[in-house]
């Protein structure tokens, strides 16, 4: 973990879930005094994995509807018979090459009961009645524990380091030679993007070709109305203020898409005959954490009220999408920040009573993302590329004069997450080259 000057790390329970949110907070921040930090805990409802600490096998029993697993003296799980039969991954029920289900879920009787169950060293063994003879399923203990739904086992979330302006003291960076030398370098780069929301790549040749190759090391480039790979100046070639020399406030891109691009790669190729054009980065997850603690009603509104956005600067396009600025997953974890006030459309999907409160909420959000505690300003130079998570980190720039040539590309969030997941299978979850933890993909993978 990076150590930041004048910062410390705290764990704060998320109100929408039982997971923890990690904050990097400046000791000198005027906001610090207003943040209440209640007692924390790793999770509730499930103790730590007993499989790793107990040598004895779990005990099992079954009734007409489900199998009960008693992991130890305190922890237990329940699994419905139909769920277990549906998740059998023997060669007859699951294809070991394509990793696809072969069993016809809808031919399983709703009232199916096993003939018997027993614990084995390999896992829970269940013998099912079948017209062709008994069918034996064996479910590994660790797989069952990871996928327990009664009670639900807390899923291990990738660590996110939240940051403010003090990130300038030690921003995440991986040299170009390391990224391009082998897959471990790519893993280290993508892991830092996933953890911090951005990462620099110094030492890259100041050419579009090297930048495009760097983008392709993540995944295939996403083509939009701006083109596939961009190489542009402030010539208004596209109907967007990004193609001007105007200042751009902190924003995320593609708020007018139902699926905004995931990764944005920038590379300043040259800036001559003028100055300005400093790049602004703001951690949207950090700002959202502060908003939730300082202005909980504003957080609720920005998490639930859809706001429409549009791209209409060219006669050949009219993109529109409507989502809340703060998007959460099914269990309430903050998943993405979607914010571009310049592209915000008419507020018409809001009740009469919520209009004043919504403007207050937006004002509170704007106050946080424009705070000196949140803003990280950096002057980009040729031979340093910058990749940002467009679902988390807002970016902007100051106004400039002169010729400023930029190049870059979008990569989809799914492509980024897939690439990182495969690299983690090869190298483990840590970007520390001294650690190992690679695992071979099999039918009982915890990832699917």
Coordinates of C-alpha atoms in Angstrom, one line a residue:
X1 CA 0.0 0.0 0.0
X2 CA 1.1 3.5 -0.7
X3 CA 1.8 5.7 2.3
X4 CA 0.6 9.3 1.9
X5 CA 1.9 12.3 3.6
X6 CA -0.5 13.7 6.2
X7 CA -3.1 11.0 5.5
X8 CA -4.4 8.0 7.4
X9 CA -6.5 5.0 6.5
X10 CA -9.8 4.2 8.2
X11 CA -12.6 1.7 7.6
X12 CA -16.1 3.0 7.5
X13 CA -19.2 0.7 7.3
X14 CA -21.3 1.4 4.2
X15 CA -24.9 2.1 5.2
X16 CA -26.2 0.3 2.0
X17 CA -24.3 -2.9 2.8
X18 CA -22.3 -4.7 5.4
X19 CA -19.0 -4.2 3.5
X20 CA -16.4 -1.7 4.5
X21 CA -15.3 1.4 2.6
X22 CA -11.7 2.5 2.9
X23 CA -10.9 6.2 3.0
X24 CA -7.7 8.2 2.7
X25 CA -8.4 11.4 4.6
X26 CA -6.1 14.3 5.0
X27 CA -5.2 15.2 8.5
X28 CA -5.5 18.8 7.6
X29 CA -8.9 18.5 5.9
X30 CA -11.5 20.8 7.2
X31 CA -14.0 18.1 6.5
X32 CA -12.4 15.7 8.9
X33 CA -13.9 17.1 12.1
X34 CA -17.4 16.5 10.7
X35 CA -16.9 12.8 9.9
X36 CA -18.2 10.4 12.5
X37 CA -16.4 7.1 12.5
X38 CA -18.5 4.5 14.3
X39 CA -17.2 1.1 15.4
X40 CA -16.3 -1.2 12.6
X41 CA -16.4 -4.9 11.9
X42 CA -15.4 -7.1 9.0
X43 CA -18.9 -8.3 8.3
X44 CA -21.9 -9.7 10.2
X45 CA -24.0 -12.7 9.9
X46 CA -21.2 -15.2 9.1
X47 CA -18.1 -16.0 11.1
X48 CA -14.7 -16.4 9.5
X49 CA -14.3 -19.4 7.2
X50 CA -14.3 -22.4 9.5
X51 CA -12.8 -24.7 6.8
X52 CA -9.4 -23.0 7.2
X53 CA -9.4 -23.5 11.0
X54 CA -11.1 -26.8 11.7
X55 CA -9.7 -30.2 10.8
X56 CA -13.0 -32.1 11.5
X57 CA -15.4 -32.5 8.6
X58 CA -18.6 -30.5 8.7
X59 CA -21.7 -32.5 9.7
X60 CA -24.7 -32.7 7.4
X61 CA -28.4 -33.5 7.6
X62 CA -31.3 -33.2 5.2
X63 CA -35.1 -32.7 5.4
X64 CA -37.7 -32.7 2.6
X65 CA -36.5 -29.3 1.2
X66 CA -32.9 -28.6 2.0
X67 CA -29.5 -29.8 3.3
X68 CA -28.1 -28.4 6.5
X69 CA -24.3 -28.1 6.9
X70 CA -23.0 -27.5 10.3
X71 CA -19.5 -26.0 9.7
X72 CA -18.5 -25.9 13.4
X73 CA -20.1 -25.2 16.7
X74 CA -21.6 -21.8 15.6
X75 CA -21.6 -21.6 11.8
X76 CA -24.1 -23.4 9.5
X77 CA -25.6 -23.1 6.0
X78 CA -28.7 -24.3 4.3
X79 CA -29.0 -25.3 0.6
X80 CA -32.2 -26.2 -1.1
X81 CA -32.2 -29.5 -2.9
X82 CA -33.2 -28.0 -6.2
X83 CA -30.3 -25.5 -5.9
X84 CA -27.8 -28.3 -5.2
X85 CA -29.0 -30.4 -8.1
X86 CA -28.9 -27.4 -10.5
X87 CA -25.3 -26.7 -9.5
X88 CA -23.9 -30.2 -9.9
X89 CA -20.7 -29.8 -12.0
X90 CA -19.9 -33.4 -12.8
X91 CA -19.1 -34.0 -16.5
X92 CA -22.6 -35.1 -17.2
X93 CA -24.1 -31.8 -15.8
X94 CA -21.4 -29.2 -16.6
X95 CA -19.0 -28.9 -19.6
X96 CA -15.4 -28.7 -18.3
X97 CA -14.1 -26.9 -21.4
X98 CA -16.8 -24.4 -22.2
X99 CA -17.7 -23.9 -18.5
X100 CA -21.4 -24.1 -19.4
X101 CA -24.3 -25.8 -17.7
X102 CA -25.5 -29.0 -19.5
X103 CA -28.2 -30.1 -17.1
X104 CA -31.7 -28.9 -18.0
X105 CA -32.7 -26.9 -14.9
X106 CA -36.4 -27.2 -15.8
X107 CA -36.5 -30.9 -15.8
X108 CA -35.5 -31.1 -12.2
X109 CA -38.5 -31.9 -10.1
X110 CA -39.5 -29.0 -7.8
X111 CA -40.0 -31.5 -4.9
X112 CA -36.7 -33.4 -5.5
X113 CA -35.2 -35.1 -2.4
X114 CA -31.8 -36.8 -2.2
X115 CA -31.5 -40.5 -1.5
X116 CA -28.9 -39.6 1.1
X117 CA -26.1 -37.2 1.9
X118 CA -22.8 -37.5 3.6
X119 CA -19.6 -35.5 4.3
X120 CA -16.4 -36.6 2.7
X121 CA -12.9 -35.1 2.5
X122 CA -13.6 -34.0 -1.0
X123 CA -16.9 -32.3 0.0
X124 CA -20.6 -32.8 0.4
X125 CA -21.7 -36.0 -1.4
X126 CA -25.3 -36.1 -2.5
X127 CA -26.9 -39.1 -4.2
X128 CA -30.0 -38.1 -6.3
X129 CA -32.7 -40.4 -7.6
X130 CA -32.7 -40.6 -11.4
X131 CA -34.5 -42.7 -14.1
X132 CA -31.2 -44.0 -15.3
X133 CA -30.0 -44.9 -11.8
X134 CA -28.7 -42.9 -8.8
X135 CA -26.7 -39.7 -9.7
X136 CA -23.8 -38.7 -7.4
X137 CA -22.8 -35.1 -6.9
X138 CA -19.9 -33.9 -4.8
X139 CA -19.7 -30.3 -3.9
X140 CA -16.3 -29.0 -2.5
X141 CA -16.6 -27.5 1.0
X142 CA -14.8 -24.3 0.1
X143 CA -17.1 -23.8 -2.9
X144 CA -20.2 -24.3 -0.8
X145 CA -18.9 -21.9 1.9
X146 CA -18.1 -19.2 -0.7
X147 CA -21.6 -19.6 -2.3
X148 CA -23.6 -19.9 0.9
X149 CA -26.9 -17.9 0.6
X150 CA -28.4 -18.8 4.0
X151 CA -26.9 -17.0 5.6
X152 CA -25.1 -15.2 2.9
X153 CA -21.3 -15.3 3.0
X154 CA -19.8 -11.8 2.6
X155 CA -18.1 -11.6 -0.8
X156 CA -14.5 -10.5 -0.8
X157 CA -14.5 -7.2 -2.6
X158 CA -11.4 -5.9 -4.3
X159 CA -9.6 -3.4 -2.1
X160 CA -10.2 0.3 -3.1
X161 CA -7.9 2.9 -1.8
X162 CA -9.8 6.2 -1.7
X163 CA -7.7 9.4 -2.0
X164 CA -7.8 13.1 -2.0
X165 CA -5.4 15.8 -3.1
X166 CA -2.5 14.4 -1.1
X167 CA -2.3 11.6 -3.6
X168 CA 0.0 14.0 -5.5
X169 CA 2.8 13.0 -3.0
X170 CA 2.9 9.5 -4.4
X171 CA 0.5 8.8 -7.3
X172 CA 0.2 5.2 -8.6
X173 CA 2.6 4.6 -11.5
X174 CA 4.1 1.6 -13.4
X175 CA 6.9 2.2 -16.0
X176 CA 6.2 1.6 -19.6
X177 CA 9.0 -0.9 -20.0
X178 CA 7.5 -2.9 -17.1
X179 CA 4.0 -2.9 -18.6
X180 CA 5.2 -4.0 -22.0
X181 CA 7.9 -6.5 -20.9
X182 CA 5.5 -9.2 -19.7
X183 CA 2.1 -10.1 -18.5
X184 CA 3.0 -9.5 -14.9
X185 CA 3.7 -5.8 -15.7
X186 CA 0.2 -5.6 -17.2
X187 CA -1.2 -7.2 -14.1
X188 CA 0.5 -4.7 -11.9
X189 CA -0.7 -1.8 -14.0
X190 CA -4.4 -2.9 -14.1
X191 CA -4.3 -3.8 -10.4
X192 CA -3.3 -0.2 -9.6
X193 CA -6.1 1.2 -11.8
X194 CA -8.6 -1.1 -10.0
X195 CA -7.3 -0.1 -6.6
X196 CA -6.8 3.7 -7.1
X197 CA -9.0 4.4 -10.1
X198 CA -6.0 5.7 -12.1
X199 CA -2.4 5.0 -12.9
X200 CA 0.4 6.7 -14.8
X201 CA 2.6 4.9 -17.3
X202 CA 5.9 7.0 -17.6
X203 CA 8.5 6.3 -20.3
X204 CA 6.1 5.6 -23.2
X205 CA 7.3 6.9 -26.6
X206 CA 5.4 10.1 -27.6
X207 CA 3.7 8.5 -30.5
X208 CA 0.1 7.5 -31.3
X209 CA 1.3 4.0 -32.3
X210 CA 2.8 3.3 -28.8
X211 CA -0.3 4.7 -27.1
X212 CA -2.7 2.6 -29.2
X213 CA -0.6 -0.5 -28.5
X214 CA -0.7 0.3 -24.8
X215 CA -4.5 0.5 -24.9
X216 CA -4.8 -2.8 -26.7
X217 CA -2.8 -4.4 -23.9
X218 CA -6.0 -3.9 -21.7
X219 CA -8.5 -5.0 -24.3
X220 CA -10.0 -4.1 -27.6
X221 CA -10.6 -0.4 -28.1
X222 CA -14.2 0.8 -27.9
X223 CA -15.4 2.8 -30.9
X224 CA -17.8 5.7 -30.3
X225 CA -19.0 8.7 -32.2
X226 CA -15.6 10.2 -31.5
X227 CA -13.9 7.4 -33.4
X228 CA -11.9 4.4 -32.3
X229 CA -8.4 5.8 -31.4
X230 CA -8.3 9.6 -31.0
X231 CA -5.5 11.9 -32.1
X232 CA -6.8 15.5 -31.8
X233 CA -6.2 19.1 -31.1
X234 CA -8.5 22.0 -30.0
X235 CA -10.1 22.2 -33.5
X236 CA -13.7 21.4 -32.6
X237 CA -13.6 18.5 -35.0
X238 CA -16.3 16.9 -32.8
X239 CA -19.2 18.8 -31.2
X240 CA -17.8 18.6 -27.7
X241 CA -15.9 21.1 -25.5
X242 CA -13.2 18.5 -25.0
X243 CA -12.2 19.6 -28.6
X244 CA -11.8 23.2 -27.5
X245 CA -9.3 25.0 -25.3
X246 CA -11.9 25.8 -22.6
X247 CA -11.6 24.7 -19.0
X248 CA -13.5 21.5 -18.2
X249 CA -14.8 21.0 -14.7
X250 CA -14.5 17.5 -13.1
X251 CA -16.8 15.0 -14.9
X252 CA -17.0 11.5 -16.1
X253 CA -17.4 10.7 -19.8
X254 CA -20.3 9.1 -21.6
X255 CA -23.0 9.9 -19.1
X256 CA -25.4 9.9 -22.1
X257 CA -24.6 6.2 -22.8
X258 CA -26.5 3.4 -21.0
X259 CA -23.1 1.7 -20.6
X260 CA -20.4 4.4 -20.2
X261 CA -16.8 3.4 -21.3
X262 CA -14.9 1.9 -18.4
X263 CA -11.2 2.9 -19.0
X264 CA -10.0 6.1 -20.6
X265 CA -6.4 6.3 -21.7
X266 CA -4.8 9.8 -22.3
X267 CA -1.4 10.7 -23.7
X268 CA -0.3 14.3 -24.3
X269 CA 1.9 14.1 -27.4
X270 CA 2.8 17.8 -27.5
X271 CA 1.9 21.3 -26.2
X272 CA 3.7 24.1 -27.9
X273 CA 3.2 27.9 -28.2
X274 CA 1.3 28.4 -25.0
X275 CA 0.5 27.1 -21.5
X276 CA -2.2 25.9 -19.2
X277 CA -4.1 22.7 -19.8
X278 CA -3.4 21.2 -16.3
X279 CA -5.3 17.9 -15.8
X280 CA -7.7 17.5 -12.9
X281 CA -8.5 14.2 -11.2
X282 CA -11.1 13.7 -8.4
X283 CA -11.8 10.3 -6.7
X284 CA -15.6 10.1 -7.1
X285 CA -15.7 7.2 -4.5
X286 CA -13.9 9.4 -2.0
X287 CA -16.3 12.3 -2.6
X288 CA -19.3 10.0 -2.4
X289 CA -18.1 8.7 1.0
X290 CA -17.9 12.2 2.3
X291 CA -21.3 13.0 0.9
X292 CA -22.8 10.0 2.6
X293 CA -21.4 11.0 6.0
X294 CA -21.9 14.7 5.8
X295 CA -25.1 15.0 3.7
X296 CA -26.9 11.6 3.9
X297 CA -30.1 12.9 2.4
X298 CA -28.2 14.3 -0.6
X299 CA -26.5 10.9 -1.0
X300 CA -29.9 9.2 -1.0
X301 CA -31.3 11.5 -3.6
X302 CA -28.2 11.2 -5.9
X303 CA -28.4 7.4 -5.5
X304 CA -32.1 7.1 -6.4
X305 CA -33.2 9.9 -8.6
X306 CA -32.5 9.4 -12.3
X307 CA -30.9 12.3 -14.2
X308 CA -31.0 12.4 -18.0
X309 CA -27.9 13.3 -20.0
X310 CA -27.4 13.9 -23.7
X311 CA -24.8 14.2 -26.5
X312 CA -26.3 16.4 -29.2
X313 CA -23.4 18.5 -30.5
X314 CA -23.5 17.0 -34.0
X315 CA -26.4 16.6 -36.3
X316 CA -25.7 12.9 -36.9
X317 CA -26.0 11.8 -33.2
X318 CA -28.5 12.2 -30.4
X319 CA -27.4 10.0 -27.4
X320 CA -29.6 9.9 -24.3
X321 CA -29.5 8.0 -21.1
X322 CA -31.1 8.4 -17.6
X323 CA -29.5 7.0 -14.4
X324 CA -28.8 8.2 -10.9
X325 CA -25.4 9.9 -10.5
X326 CA -24.4 7.4 -7.9
X327 CA -25.0 3.8 -9.0
X328 CA -25.1 0.8 -6.7
X329 CA -25.0 -2.9 -7.2
X330 CA -27.7 -5.3 -6.0
X331 CA -26.4 -5.4 -2.4
X332 CA -25.9 -1.7 -2.1
X333 CA -22.2 -1.2 -2.8
X334 CA -21.3 1.9 -4.7
X335 CA -20.6 0.7 -8.2
X336 CA -20.1 3.7 -10.4
X337 CA -20.2 7.5 -10.4
X338 CA -21.9 9.1 -13.4
X339 CA -21.5 12.9 -13.4
X340 CA -21.3 15.6 -16.1
X341 CA -23.2 18.7 -15.3
X342 CA -22.5 20.1 -18.8
X343 CA -24.2 17.1 -20.4
X344 CA -27.1 17.0 -18.0
X345 CA -30.5 17.3 -19.7
X346 CA -33.8 18.8 -18.5
X347 CA -34.7 17.7 -15.0
X348 CA -38.2 16.2 -15.6
X349 CA -38.1 12.8 -14.0
X350 CA -38.3 14.4 -10.6
X351 CA -41.2 15.0 -8.4
X352 CA -42.3 18.5 -7.6
X353 CA -41.3 18.1 -3.9
X354 CA -37.9 16.8 -4.8
X355 CA -36.8 19.6 -7.1
X356 CA -35.5 21.9 -4.4
X357 CA -33.9 19.1 -2.4
X358 CA -32.3 17.7 -5.6
X359 CA -30.6 21.1 -6.3
X360 CA -29.4 21.2 -2.7
X361 CA -28.0 17.7 -3.2
X362 CA -26.2 18.6 -6.4
X363 CA -24.8 21.7 -4.7
X364 CA -23.4 19.6 -1.8
X365 CA -21.9 17.1 -4.3
X366 CA -20.3 20.0 -6.3
X367 CA -18.9 21.5 -3.1
X368 CA -17.1 18.2 -2.3
X369 CA -15.7 17.5 -5.8
X370 CA -14.4 21.0 -6.1
X371 CA -12.9 21.1 -2.7
X372 CA -9.1 21.6 -2.5
X373 CA -9.1 18.4 -0.3
X374 CA -10.5 16.4 -3.3
X375 CA -8.8 18.0 -6.3
X376 CA -5.5 16.5 -7.6
X377 CA -4.0 18.7 -10.3
X378 CA -1.2 17.5 -12.5
X379 CA 0.5 18.9 -15.6
X380 CA 0.7 16.1 -18.1
X381 CA 3.8 15.9 -20.3
X382 CA 4.8 13.9 -23.4
X383 CA 6.0 10.3 -22.7
X384 CA 3.6 9.8 -19.8
X385 CA 0.3 8.1 -20.4
X386 CA -2.6 8.2 -17.9
X387 CA -5.3 5.6 -17.6
X388 CA -8.4 6.3 -15.4
X389 CA -11.4 4.3 -14.3
X390 CA -14.3 6.3 -15.9
X391 CA -16.8 4.7 -13.6
X392 CA -15.0 6.1 -10.5
X393 CA -12.5 9.0 -11.2
X394 CA -13.7 12.3 -12.5
X395 CA -11.4 14.3 -14.7
X396 CA -11.1 17.8 -16.1
X397 CA -8.6 20.4 -17.2
X398 CA -7.7 24.1 -17.0
X399 CA -8.0 26.3 -20.0
X400 CA -5.0 26.6 -22.3
X401 CA -3.5 28.4 -25.2
X402 CA -1.2 27.1 -27.9
X403 CA -1.2 23.8 -29.8
X404 CA -2.1 20.9 -27.5
X405 CA -2.2 17.5 -29.2
X406 CA -3.7 14.6 -27.3
X407 CA -4.3 11.0 -28.2
X408 CA -6.1 8.1 -26.4
X409 CA -8.9 5.6 -26.4
X410 CA -11.8 4.1 -24.5
X411 CA -11.8 0.5 -23.3
X412 CA -15.0 -1.1 -22.0
X413 CA -15.5 -1.9 -18.3
X414 CA -16.3 -5.5 -19.1
X415 CA -13.1 -5.9 -21.1
X416 CA -11.0 -4.3 -18.3
X417 CA -12.5 -6.6 -15.6
X418 CA -12.2 -9.7 -17.8
X419 CA -8.5 -9.0 -18.5
X420 CA -7.8 -8.3 -14.8
X421 CA -9.7 -11.4 -13.7
X422 CA -7.6 -13.6 -16.1
X423 CA -4.4 -12.0 -14.9
X424 CA -5.4 -12.6 -11.3
X425 CA -5.8 -16.3 -12.1
X426 CA -2.2 -16.2 -13.3
X427 CA -0.6 -14.1 -10.7
X428 CA -3.0 -14.0 -7.7
X429 CA -4.9 -11.0 -6.4
X430 CA -1.9 -8.9 -5.4
X431 CA 0.2 -6.8 -7.7
X432 CA 3.3 -7.5 -5.5
X433 CA 5.6 -9.6 -7.6
X434 CA 7.0 -11.2 -4.4
X435 CA 3.6 -12.8 -3.6
X436 CA 2.0 -15.8 -5.3
X437 CA -1.5 -17.0 -5.4
X438 CA -2.2 -18.1 -8.9
X439 CA -4.9 -20.6 -9.4
X440 CA -5.9 -22.8 -12.3
X441 CA -9.4 -22.3 -13.6
X442 CA -11.7 -25.3 -13.0
X443 CA -15.3 -26.2 -12.9
X444 CA -15.5 -25.3 -9.2
X445 CA -14.1 -21.8 -9.7
X446 CA -15.3 -19.3 -7.2
X447 CA -15.7 -16.7 -10.0
X448 CA -18.7 -18.3 -11.8

